[in-house]
């Protein structure tokens, strides 16, 4: 591992981090396909080693925030589009009060449902679906 990588050797990943790897990999592959560029173009323009990119694109590694910024700049998208950990609307902060059940991140299954409804939906529509799932969770707790 290189300096700046987010995951250290031997560290076991949480289910949430494993889900992030899948999301990031999927988004990077989508962006690469839509751009018509090659990974070698990314390496040349960002300075990120090919082996690092292979880890990100293959869902084997989580990128550091610094590397997400480089990738977002290359693809001309927001950082949080590539990496949902950087989305300010997702309540994943460690300072969150655990009693605030409404702020809990979605479970893997809830995210899979939200993301699988229609793969061609926009990010805004996907966010609306996630918010509906969260609202359903709140309603379920009140019954």
XYZ file of C-alpha atoms in Angstrom:
143
model
C 0.000 0.000 0.000
C 1.131 3.531 -0.707
C 0.932 6.595 1.456
C -2.475 8.204 1.034
C -4.404 4.987 0.511
C -7.403 4.748 2.787
C -7.134 1.072 3.779
C -4.178 -0.294 5.686
C -2.866 -3.856 5.266
C -4.499 -6.340 7.590
C -7.412 -4.053 8.400
C -10.710 -5.840 8.007
C -13.359 -3.865 6.208
C -16.789 -3.116 7.583
C -19.786 -4.200 5.497
C -20.311 -0.517 4.733
C -16.754 -0.126 3.409
C -17.213 -3.226 1.269
C -20.381 -1.689 -0.177
C -18.489 1.551 -0.880
C -15.849 -0.373 -2.825
C -18.593 -1.794 -5.047
C -20.244 1.584 -5.581
C -16.952 3.344 -6.329
C -15.857 0.589 -8.701
C -19.180 0.695 -10.535
C -19.115 4.472 -10.897
C -15.502 4.567 -12.063
C -16.140 1.890 -14.679
C -19.254 3.746 -15.854
C -17.330 7.021 -16.131
C -14.476 5.353 -18.007
C -16.865 3.753 -20.472
C -18.809 6.984 -21.055
C -15.626 9.045 -21.453
C -14.144 6.755 -24.110
C -10.769 7.106 -22.408
C -8.371 4.492 -21.118
C -6.929 3.834 -17.671
C -3.537 4.780 -19.087
C -4.975 8.269 -19.763
C -5.937 8.523 -16.089
C -2.453 7.430 -14.990
C -0.813 9.923 -17.311
C -3.009 12.881 -16.283
C -3.403 12.190 -12.543
C -0.144 10.473 -11.641
C -2.046 7.581 -10.034
C -0.223 4.280 -10.606
C -1.917 1.732 -12.862
C -1.897 -0.813 -10.021
C -3.787 1.621 -7.778
C -6.383 2.225 -10.479
C -6.765 -1.522 -10.985
C -7.647 -1.824 -7.296
C -10.226 0.961 -7.477
C -11.815 -0.148 -10.749
C -11.876 -3.788 -9.633
C -13.485 -2.971 -6.277
C -10.459 -4.242 -4.353
C -9.380 -0.958 -2.737
C -10.948 2.196 -1.359
C -9.379 5.411 -2.633
C -8.102 8.134 -0.352
C -9.935 11.451 -0.494
C -6.917 12.937 -2.278
C -7.160 10.314 -5.028
C -10.929 10.756 -5.329
C -10.312 14.461 -5.958
C -7.876 13.576 -8.756
C -10.319 11.117 -10.321
C -13.250 13.539 -10.053
C -11.179 16.229 -11.739
C -10.171 13.828 -14.527
C -13.792 12.830 -15.204
C -15.151 16.330 -14.492
C -17.638 15.132 -11.866
C -18.119 15.876 -8.171
C -16.063 13.946 -5.637
C -19.189 12.608 -3.924
C -20.450 11.190 -7.216
C -17.434 8.870 -7.275
C -17.227 8.253 -3.539
C -20.415 8.380 -1.449
C -18.311 8.698 1.706
C -17.760 12.324 0.654
C -21.468 13.085 0.224
C -22.403 15.656 2.888
C -26.023 14.444 2.779
C -25.142 10.947 3.990
C -25.018 10.728 7.768
C -21.872 8.689 8.309
C -20.011 10.983 10.647
C -18.407 9.349 13.645
C -19.608 12.200 15.903
C -23.229 11.229 15.211
C -25.292 10.354 18.268
C -26.050 6.623 17.980
C -29.495 7.259 19.500
C -30.449 9.211 16.409
C -31.857 6.158 14.687
C -33.174 8.256 11.811
C -29.566 9.089 10.887
C -28.465 5.452 10.549
C -26.951 4.566 7.172
C -29.007 2.239 5.040
C -28.350 -1.457 5.304
C -26.756 -3.243 2.365
C -30.109 -4.668 1.305
C -31.809 -1.276 1.461
C -29.080 0.239 -0.717
C -29.285 -2.632 -3.185
C -33.025 -2.093 -3.498
C -32.588 1.657 -3.996
C -29.828 1.221 -6.576
C -31.429 -1.660 -8.452
C -34.847 -0.170 -9.138
C -33.601 1.343 -12.392
C -29.897 1.500 -13.320
C -30.534 4.452 -15.670
C -31.978 6.829 -13.071
C -30.252 10.095 -12.222
C -28.403 10.722 -8.959
C -31.269 12.980 -7.821
C -33.805 10.231 -8.456
C -31.576 7.692 -6.696
C -31.288 10.032 -3.695
C -35.089 10.427 -3.630
C -35.455 6.639 -3.538
C -32.968 6.415 -0.668
C -34.916 9.095 1.217
C -38.150 7.153 0.667
C -36.520 4.025 2.101
C -35.356 6.048 5.117
C -38.877 7.456 5.576
C -40.279 3.916 5.431
C -37.821 2.907 8.165
C -39.055 5.776 10.375
C -42.694 4.855 9.760
C -42.027 1.188 10.550
C -40.537 2.147 13.942
C -43.659 4.158 14.865
C -46.028 1.245 14.401
